[in-house]
PDB file of C-alpha atoms in Angstrom:
ATOM      1  CA  UNK A   1      -0.069   0.596  -0.238  1.00 47.00           C
ATOM      2  CA  UNK A   2       1.037   3.150  -0.828  1.00 39.00           C
ATOM      3  CA  UNK A   3       2.493   5.867   2.009  1.00 43.00           C
ATOM      4  CA  UNK A   4       3.294   8.859   1.370  1.00 40.00           C
ATOM      5  CA  UNK A   5       7.537   9.443   2.311  1.00 40.00           C
ATOM      6  CA  UNK A   6       9.388  12.809   1.769  1.00 42.00           C
ATOM      7  CA  UNK A   7       6.883  14.467  -0.402  1.00 43.00           C
ATOM      8  CA  UNK A   8       5.074  17.944  -0.114  1.00 44.00           C
ATOM      9  CA  UNK A   9       0.819  17.309   0.890  1.00 50.00           C
ATOM     10  CA  UNK A  10      -0.103  20.377  -1.707  1.00 48.00           C
ATOM     11  CA  UNK A  11       0.951  18.700  -5.172  1.00 51.00           C
ATOM     12  CA  UNK A  12      -0.152  14.969  -3.917  1.00 57.00           C
ATOM     13  CA  UNK A  13      -2.547  13.520  -7.614  1.00 74.00           C
ATOM     14  CA  UNK A  14      -5.900  12.107  -6.527  1.00 80.00           C
ATOM     15  CA  UNK A  15      -4.523   8.714  -7.503  1.00 84.00           C
ATOM     16  CA  UNK A  16      -2.466   9.043  -4.177  1.00 87.00           C
ATOM     17  CA  UNK A  17      -4.976  10.986  -2.506  1.00 87.00           C
ATOM     18  CA  UNK A  18      -7.030   8.112  -3.232  1.00 91.00           C
ATOM     19  CA  UNK A  19      -4.750   5.478  -2.261  1.00 93.00           C
ATOM     20  CA  UNK A  20      -3.878   6.807   0.292  1.00 93.00           C
ATOM     21  CA  UNK A  21      -7.153   7.509   1.896  1.00 95.00           C
ATOM     22  CA  UNK A  22      -8.123   3.620   1.717  1.00 95.00           C
ATOM     23  CA  UNK A  23      -4.883   2.878   4.241  1.00 96.00           C
ATOM     24  CA  UNK A  24      -5.872   4.984   6.779  1.00 96.00           C
ATOM     25  CA  UNK A  25      -9.849   3.612   6.513  1.00 96.00           C
ATOM     26  CA  UNK A  26      -8.592  -0.177   6.239  1.00 96.00           C
ATOM     27  CA  UNK A  27      -6.122   1.275   9.404  1.00 96.00           C
ATOM     28  CA  UNK A  28      -8.561   3.028  11.579  1.00 96.00           C
ATOM     29  CA  UNK A  29     -11.000  -0.280  10.618  1.00 95.00           C
ATOM     30  CA  UNK A  30      -8.365  -3.091  12.360  1.00 93.00           C
ATOM     31  CA  UNK A  31      -8.786  -0.476  15.509  1.00 91.00           C
ATOM     32  CA  UNK A  32     -12.584   0.601  14.970  1.00 90.00           C
ATOM     33  CA  UNK A  33     -15.769  -0.672  13.786  1.00 91.00           C
ATOM     34  CA  UNK A  34     -16.135   0.470  10.723  1.00 90.00           C
ATOM     35  CA  UNK A  35     -19.365   1.143  11.364  1.00 88.00           C
ATOM     36  CA  UNK A  36     -18.953   3.844  13.714  1.00 92.00           C
ATOM     37  CA  UNK A  37     -15.105   5.545  11.751  1.00 93.00           C
ATOM     38  CA  UNK A  38     -16.716   8.508  10.149  1.00 93.00           C
ATOM     39  CA  UNK A  39     -15.429  10.959   7.513  1.00 93.00           C
ATOM     40  CA  UNK A  40     -14.213  13.032  10.114  1.00 93.00           C
ATOM     41  CA  UNK A  41     -11.950  10.735  11.618  1.00 95.00           C
ATOM     42  CA  UNK A  42     -10.734   9.609   8.671  1.00 95.00           C
ATOM     43  CA  UNK A  43      -9.876  13.129   7.366  1.00 93.00           C
ATOM     44  CA  UNK A  44      -8.250  13.598  11.011  1.00 94.00           C
ATOM     45  CA  UNK A  45      -5.957  10.656  10.539  1.00 94.00           C
ATOM     46  CA  UNK A  46      -4.787  11.434   7.157  1.00 91.00           C
ATOM     47  CA  UNK A  47      -4.260  15.275   8.070  1.00 90.00           C
ATOM     48  CA  UNK A  48      -6.944  16.853   5.361  1.00 89.00           C
ATOM     49  CA  UNK A  49     -10.046  18.411   5.879  1.00 88.00           C
ATOM     50  CA  UNK A  50     -13.246  17.113   5.530  1.00 88.00           C
ATOM     51  CA  UNK A  51     -13.655  18.974   2.322  1.00 88.00           C
ATOM     52  CA  UNK A  52     -10.220  17.707   0.615  1.00 87.00           C
ATOM     53  CA  UNK A  53     -11.619  14.450   1.494  1.00 88.00           C
ATOM     54  CA  UNK A  54     -14.510  14.607  -0.486  1.00 88.00           C
ATOM     55  CA  UNK A  55     -12.847  16.121  -3.543  1.00 87.00           C
ATOM     56  CA  UNK A  56     -12.248  12.304  -4.353  1.00 88.00           C
ATOM     57  CA  UNK A  57     -14.805  10.570  -2.220  1.00 90.00           C
ATOM     58  CA  UNK A  58     -18.578  12.193  -2.627  1.00 90.00           C
ATOM     59  CA  UNK A  59     -19.546  10.038   0.947  1.00 90.00           C
ATOM     60  CA  UNK A  60     -17.988   7.452   2.581  1.00 88.00           C
ATOM     61  CA  UNK A  61     -20.032   4.711   0.920  1.00 88.00           C
ATOM     62  CA  UNK A  62     -17.869   5.707  -1.672  1.00 92.00           C
ATOM     63  CA  UNK A  63     -14.842   5.130  -0.018  1.00 93.00           C
ATOM     64  CA  UNK A  64     -15.853   2.086   1.343  1.00 91.00           C
ATOM     65  CA  UNK A  65     -16.318   1.044  -2.328  1.00 91.00           C
ATOM     66  CA  UNK A  66     -13.475   1.967  -3.316  1.00 93.00           C
ATOM     67  CA  UNK A  67     -11.440  -0.441  -0.076  1.00 94.00           C
ATOM     68  CA  UNK A  68     -12.921  -2.704  -1.652  1.00 92.00           C
ATOM     69  CA  UNK A  69     -11.807  -2.573  -5.097  1.00 93.00           C
ATOM     70  CA  UNK A  70      -8.519  -2.139  -4.034  1.00 95.00           C
ATOM     71  CA  UNK A  71      -8.879  -4.847  -2.007  1.00 94.00           C
ATOM     72  CA  UNK A  72     -10.449  -7.386  -5.090  1.00 93.00           C
ATOM     73  CA  UNK A  73      -7.511  -6.302  -7.047  1.00 94.00           C
ATOM     74  CA  UNK A  74      -4.639  -6.861  -4.533  1.00 95.00           C
ATOM     75  CA  UNK A  75      -6.057 -10.398  -3.724  1.00 94.00           C
ATOM     76  CA  UNK A  76      -5.617 -11.623  -7.722  1.00 92.00           C
ATOM     77  CA  UNK A  77      -2.664  -9.668  -8.099  1.00 94.00           C
ATOM     78  CA  UNK A  78      -1.116 -12.058  -5.426  1.00 94.00           C
ATOM     79  CA  UNK A  79      -3.066 -14.899  -6.571  1.00 93.00           C
ATOM     80  CA  UNK A  80      -1.778 -14.951  -9.710  1.00 92.00           C
ATOM     81  CA  UNK A  81       1.614 -14.083  -9.327  1.00 90.00           C
ATOM     82  CA  UNK A  82       1.867 -18.320  -8.220  1.00 87.00           C
ATOM     83  CA  UNK A  83       0.758 -19.815 -11.473  1.00 83.00           C
ATOM     84  CA  UNK A  84       3.935 -21.280 -12.451  1.00 86.00           C
ATOM     85  CA  UNK A  85       3.375 -23.875  -9.189  1.00 89.00           C
ATOM     86  CA  UNK A  86       1.659 -27.720  -9.461  1.00 92.00           C
ATOM     87  CA  UNK A  87      -2.190 -27.349  -8.553  1.00 93.00           C
ATOM     88  CA  UNK A  88      -1.803 -27.939  -5.462  1.00 94.00           C
ATOM     89  CA  UNK A  89       1.042 -26.611  -4.663  1.00 94.00           C
ATOM     90  CA  UNK A  90      -0.311 -23.194  -6.151  1.00 95.00           C
ATOM     91  CA  UNK A  91      -3.362 -23.523  -4.064  1.00 96.00           C
ATOM     92  CA  UNK A  92      -1.181 -23.803  -1.215  1.00 96.00           C
ATOM     93  CA  UNK A  93       0.477 -20.780  -2.052  1.00 96.00           C
ATOM     94  CA  UNK A  94      -2.654 -19.465  -2.217  1.00 95.00           C
ATOM     95  CA  UNK A  95      -3.753 -19.552   0.928  1.00 96.00           C
ATOM     96  CA  UNK A  96      -0.201 -18.499   2.230  1.00 96.00           C
ATOM     97  CA  UNK A  97      -0.902 -15.143   0.362  1.00 96.00           C
ATOM     98  CA  UNK A  98      -4.732 -14.675   1.823  1.00 96.00           C
ATOM     99  CA  UNK A  99      -3.519 -14.971   5.267  1.00 96.00           C
ATOM    100  CA  UNK A 100      -0.486 -12.868   4.554  1.00 96.00           C
ATOM    101  CA  UNK A 101      -2.510 -10.038   3.029  1.00 96.00           C
ATOM    102  CA  UNK A 102      -5.122 -10.582   6.274  1.00 96.00           C
ATOM    103  CA  UNK A 103      -2.310 -10.083   8.399  1.00 95.00           C
ATOM    104  CA  UNK A 104      -1.368  -6.759   6.431  1.00 96.00           C
ATOM    105  CA  UNK A 105      -4.689  -5.847   6.653  1.00 96.00           C
ATOM    106  CA  UNK A 106      -6.762  -6.921   9.784  1.00 95.00           C
ATOM    107  CA  UNK A 107      -9.174  -3.516   8.816  1.00 95.00           C
ATOM    108  CA  UNK A 108      -9.871  -6.189   5.611  1.00 95.00           C
ATOM    109  CA  UNK A 109     -12.054  -8.691   6.764  1.00 94.00           C
ATOM    110  CA  UNK A 110     -13.825  -6.318   9.528  1.00 93.00           C
ATOM    111  CA  UNK A 111     -14.838  -4.488   6.582  1.00 92.00           C
ATOM    112  CA  UNK A 112     -15.785  -7.623   4.592  1.00 90.00           C
ATOM    113  CA  UNK A 113     -17.902  -9.054   7.709  1.00 88.00           C
ATOM    114  CA  UNK A 114     -19.504  -5.276   8.010  1.00 86.00           C
ATOM    115  CA  UNK A 115     -20.424  -5.292   4.594  1.00 84.00           C
ATOM    116  CA  UNK A 116     -22.163  -8.397   4.964  1.00 83.00           C
ATOM    117  CA  UNK A 117     -24.033  -7.783   7.702  1.00 83.00           C
ATOM    118  CA  UNK A 118     -25.782  -4.766   6.035  1.00 80.00           C
ATOM    119  CA  UNK A 119     -28.974  -4.782   5.177  1.00 81.00           C
ATOM    120  CA  UNK A 120     -30.157  -3.844   1.472  1.00 81.00           C
ATOM    121  CA  UNK A 121     -28.096  -3.844  -1.119  1.00 85.00           C
ATOM    122  CA  UNK A 122     -25.342  -1.731  -1.615  1.00 84.00           C
ATOM    123  CA  UNK A 123     -22.253  -1.035  -4.254  1.00 86.00           C
ATOM    124  CA  UNK A 124     -19.048  -2.533  -1.450  1.00 84.00           C
ATOM    125  CA  UNK A 125     -22.108  -5.141  -0.601  1.00 86.00           C
ATOM    126  CA  UNK A 126     -22.052  -6.564  -4.261  1.00 89.00           C
ATOM    127  CA  UNK A 127     -18.150  -6.023  -4.562  1.00 89.00           C
ATOM    128  CA  UNK A 128     -17.770  -8.558  -1.317  1.00 88.00           C
ATOM    129  CA  UNK A 129     -20.552 -11.315  -2.836  1.00 89.00           C
ATOM    130  CA  UNK A 130     -18.102 -10.806  -6.550  1.00 90.00           C
ATOM    131  CA  UNK A 131     -14.962 -10.895  -4.485  1.00 91.00           C
ATOM    132  CA  UNK A 132     -16.499 -14.272  -2.612  1.00 92.00           C
ATOM    133  CA  UNK A 133     -17.458 -16.255  -6.107  1.00 94.00           C
ATOM    134  CA  UNK A 134     -14.135 -15.386  -7.823  1.00 93.00           C
ATOM    135  CA  UNK A 135     -12.915 -16.709  -4.907  1.00 94.00           C
ATOM    136  CA  UNK A 136     -14.168 -19.940  -4.489  1.00 96.00           C
ATOM    137  CA  UNK A 137     -14.309 -19.516  -8.968  1.00 96.00           C
ATOM    138  CA  UNK A 138     -10.708 -20.379  -8.695  1.00 95.00           C
ATOM    139  CA  UNK A 139     -10.521 -22.992  -6.426  1.00 96.00           C
ATOM    140  CA  UNK A 140     -13.183 -25.207  -7.753  1.00 97.00           C
ATOM    141  CA  UNK A 141     -10.522 -24.440 -10.233  1.00 96.00           C
ATOM    142  CA  UNK A 142      -7.104 -25.093  -8.574  1.00 95.00           C
ATOM    143  CA  UNK A 143      -8.777 -28.330  -7.073  1.00 96.00           C
ATOM    144  CA  UNK A 144     -10.405 -29.484 -11.036  1.00 97.00           C
ATOM    145  CA  UNK A 145      -6.795 -29.154 -11.988  1.00 95.00           C
ATOM    146  CA  UNK A 146      -5.113 -31.752  -9.033  1.00 95.00           C
ATOM    147  CA  UNK A 147      -7.220 -33.661  -9.807  1.00 95.00           C
ATOM    148  CA  UNK A 148      -6.989 -33.686 -13.447  1.00 95.00           C
ATOM    149  CA  UNK A 149      -3.471 -34.438 -12.066  1.00 93.00           C
ATOM    150  CA  UNK A 150      -3.717 -37.412 -10.529  1.00 93.00           C
ATOM    151  CA  UNK A 151      -3.080 -35.552  -7.383  1.00 93.00           C
ATOM    152  CA  UNK A 152      -5.510 -36.202  -5.696  1.00 94.00           C
ATOM    153  CA  UNK A 153      -8.684 -39.032  -5.362  1.00 92.00           C
ATOM    154  CA  UNK A 154     -10.366 -39.472  -7.921  1.00 91.00           C
ATOM    155  CA  UNK A 155     -13.079 -40.427  -6.045  1.00 93.00           C
ATOM    156  CA  UNK A 156     -12.931 -36.922  -4.275  1.00 92.00           C
ATOM    157  CA  UNK A 157     -16.370 -34.562  -3.610  1.00 95.00           C
ATOM    158  CA  UNK A 158     -14.773 -31.740  -5.736  1.00 96.00           C
ATOM    159  CA  UNK A 159     -17.248 -29.488  -4.347  1.00 96.00           C
ATOM    160  CA  UNK A 160     -17.597 -30.589  -1.088  1.00 96.00           C
ATOM    161  CA  UNK A 161     -13.860 -29.832  -1.276  1.00 96.00           C
ATOM    162  CA  UNK A 162     -14.079 -26.039  -2.613  1.00 97.00           C
ATOM    163  CA  UNK A 163     -16.660 -25.416   0.399  1.00 96.00           C
ATOM    164  CA  UNK A 164     -14.306 -27.173   2.916  1.00 96.00           C
ATOM    165  CA  UNK A 165     -11.297 -24.542   1.735  1.00 97.00           C
ATOM    166  CA  UNK A 166     -13.227 -21.870   1.873  1.00 96.00           C
ATOM    167  CA  UNK A 167     -14.424 -22.565   5.163  1.00 95.00           C
ATOM    168  CA  UNK A 168     -10.841 -23.512   6.229  1.00 95.00           C
ATOM    169  CA  UNK A 169     -10.335 -19.566   5.623  1.00 95.00           C
ATOM    170  CA  UNK A 170     -13.420 -18.440   6.755  1.00 94.00           C
ATOM    171  CA  UNK A 171     -12.774 -19.959  10.497  1.00 95.00           C
ATOM    172  CA  UNK A 172      -9.734 -19.131  10.712  1.00 95.00           C
ATOM    173  CA  UNK A 173     -10.794 -15.122  10.228  1.00 94.00           C
ATOM    174  CA  UNK A 174     -12.931 -15.587  12.055  1.00 93.00           C
ATOM    175  CA  UNK A 175     -10.782 -16.329  14.858  1.00 94.00           C
ATOM    176  CA  UNK A 176      -8.352 -14.725  15.028  1.00 94.00           C
ATOM    177  CA  UNK A 177     -11.274 -11.480  15.264  1.00 92.00           C
ATOM    178  CA  UNK A 178     -12.988 -13.212  17.787  1.00 91.00           C
ATOM    179  CA  UNK A 179      -9.435 -12.790  20.129  1.00 92.00           C
ATOM    180  CA  UNK A 180      -8.564 -10.200  17.752  1.00 90.00           C
ATOM    181  CA  UNK A 181      -4.906 -11.982  17.513  1.00 92.00           C
ATOM    182  CA  UNK A 182      -3.970 -12.747  13.540  1.00 93.00           C
ATOM    183  CA  UNK A 183      -0.306 -13.890  15.135  1.00 94.00           C
ATOM    184  CA  UNK A 184      -1.431 -17.749  14.594  1.00 95.00           C
ATOM    185  CA  UNK A 185      -2.683 -17.503  11.398  1.00 96.00           C
ATOM    186  CA  UNK A 186       0.507 -18.142   9.254  1.00 96.00           C
ATOM    187  CA  UNK A 187       1.015 -21.314  11.502  1.00 97.00           C
ATOM    188  CA  UNK A 188      -2.374 -22.884  11.569  1.00 96.00           C
ATOM    189  CA  UNK A 189      -3.100 -22.463   8.370  1.00 97.00           C
ATOM    190  CA  UNK A 190      -0.540 -24.787   7.128  1.00 96.00           C
ATOM    191  CA  UNK A 191      -1.872 -27.495   9.952  1.00 97.00           C
ATOM    192  CA  UNK A 192      -4.742 -26.960   8.774  1.00 96.00           C
ATOM    193  CA  UNK A 193      -3.807 -27.301   4.599  1.00 97.00           C
ATOM    194  CA  UNK A 194      -1.603 -30.521   5.767  1.00 95.00           C
ATOM    195  CA  UNK A 195      -4.863 -31.478   6.798  1.00 95.00           C
ATOM    196  CA  UNK A 196      -7.407 -30.785   4.359  1.00 96.00           C
ATOM    197  CA  UNK A 197      -5.023 -32.156   2.070  1.00 94.00           C
ATOM    198  CA  UNK A 198      -4.841 -35.983   3.332  1.00 93.00           C
ATOM    199  CA  UNK A 199      -8.911 -35.585   3.885  1.00 93.00           C
ATOM    200  CA  UNK A 200      -8.976 -35.754  -0.087  1.00 92.00           C
ATOM    201  CA  UNK A 201      -6.222 -38.175  -0.041  1.00 84.00           C
ATOM    202  CA  UNK A 202      -3.830 -35.817  -2.208  1.00 70.00           C
ATOM    203  CA  UNK A 203      -0.181 -36.459  -3.582  1.00 67.00           C
ATOM    204  CA  UNK A 204       1.868 -33.050  -4.260  1.00 60.00           C
TER     205      UNK A 204
END
């Protein structure tokens, strides 16, 4: 994520201002209830006026939408970085990349869960659903590739395995949120993935 280093704040471009706003919101969400974060708090944390903030975002919801758009793009970028591995190794690397992203940006899952709990439709909620659908499709694709490569049992239930993998990730993140401690995520995700592979009689 971009950080302002050694540049006059008077000459920051719109793109840089937007990136800084996204980073600020995610940072605040790591410490505060996202639903209670105000545009005033965001502006104070950035050292700008609310008027300056509204020159780049018309309202609070548009800031949340931008933060979730960035989340989607950043996760996809990290997943794309592991494409040259065998299927199961790709899936394991995806899990590691996802856990690494969450540890760097613990405010993101707080925003995600917060949006999913909102009643009615919002642009941010639609992005969350889109992210989850893309993630599910990607996991299903990797499991199908692993099945074709005979890395997992021939009679493995790939649909159930996809749900199991997603539940693995979501469960780990939810438990970390519940105790407000993400430090155990890398080691526990490795152990969980090993169990996941054994359930599919996987051969790496």
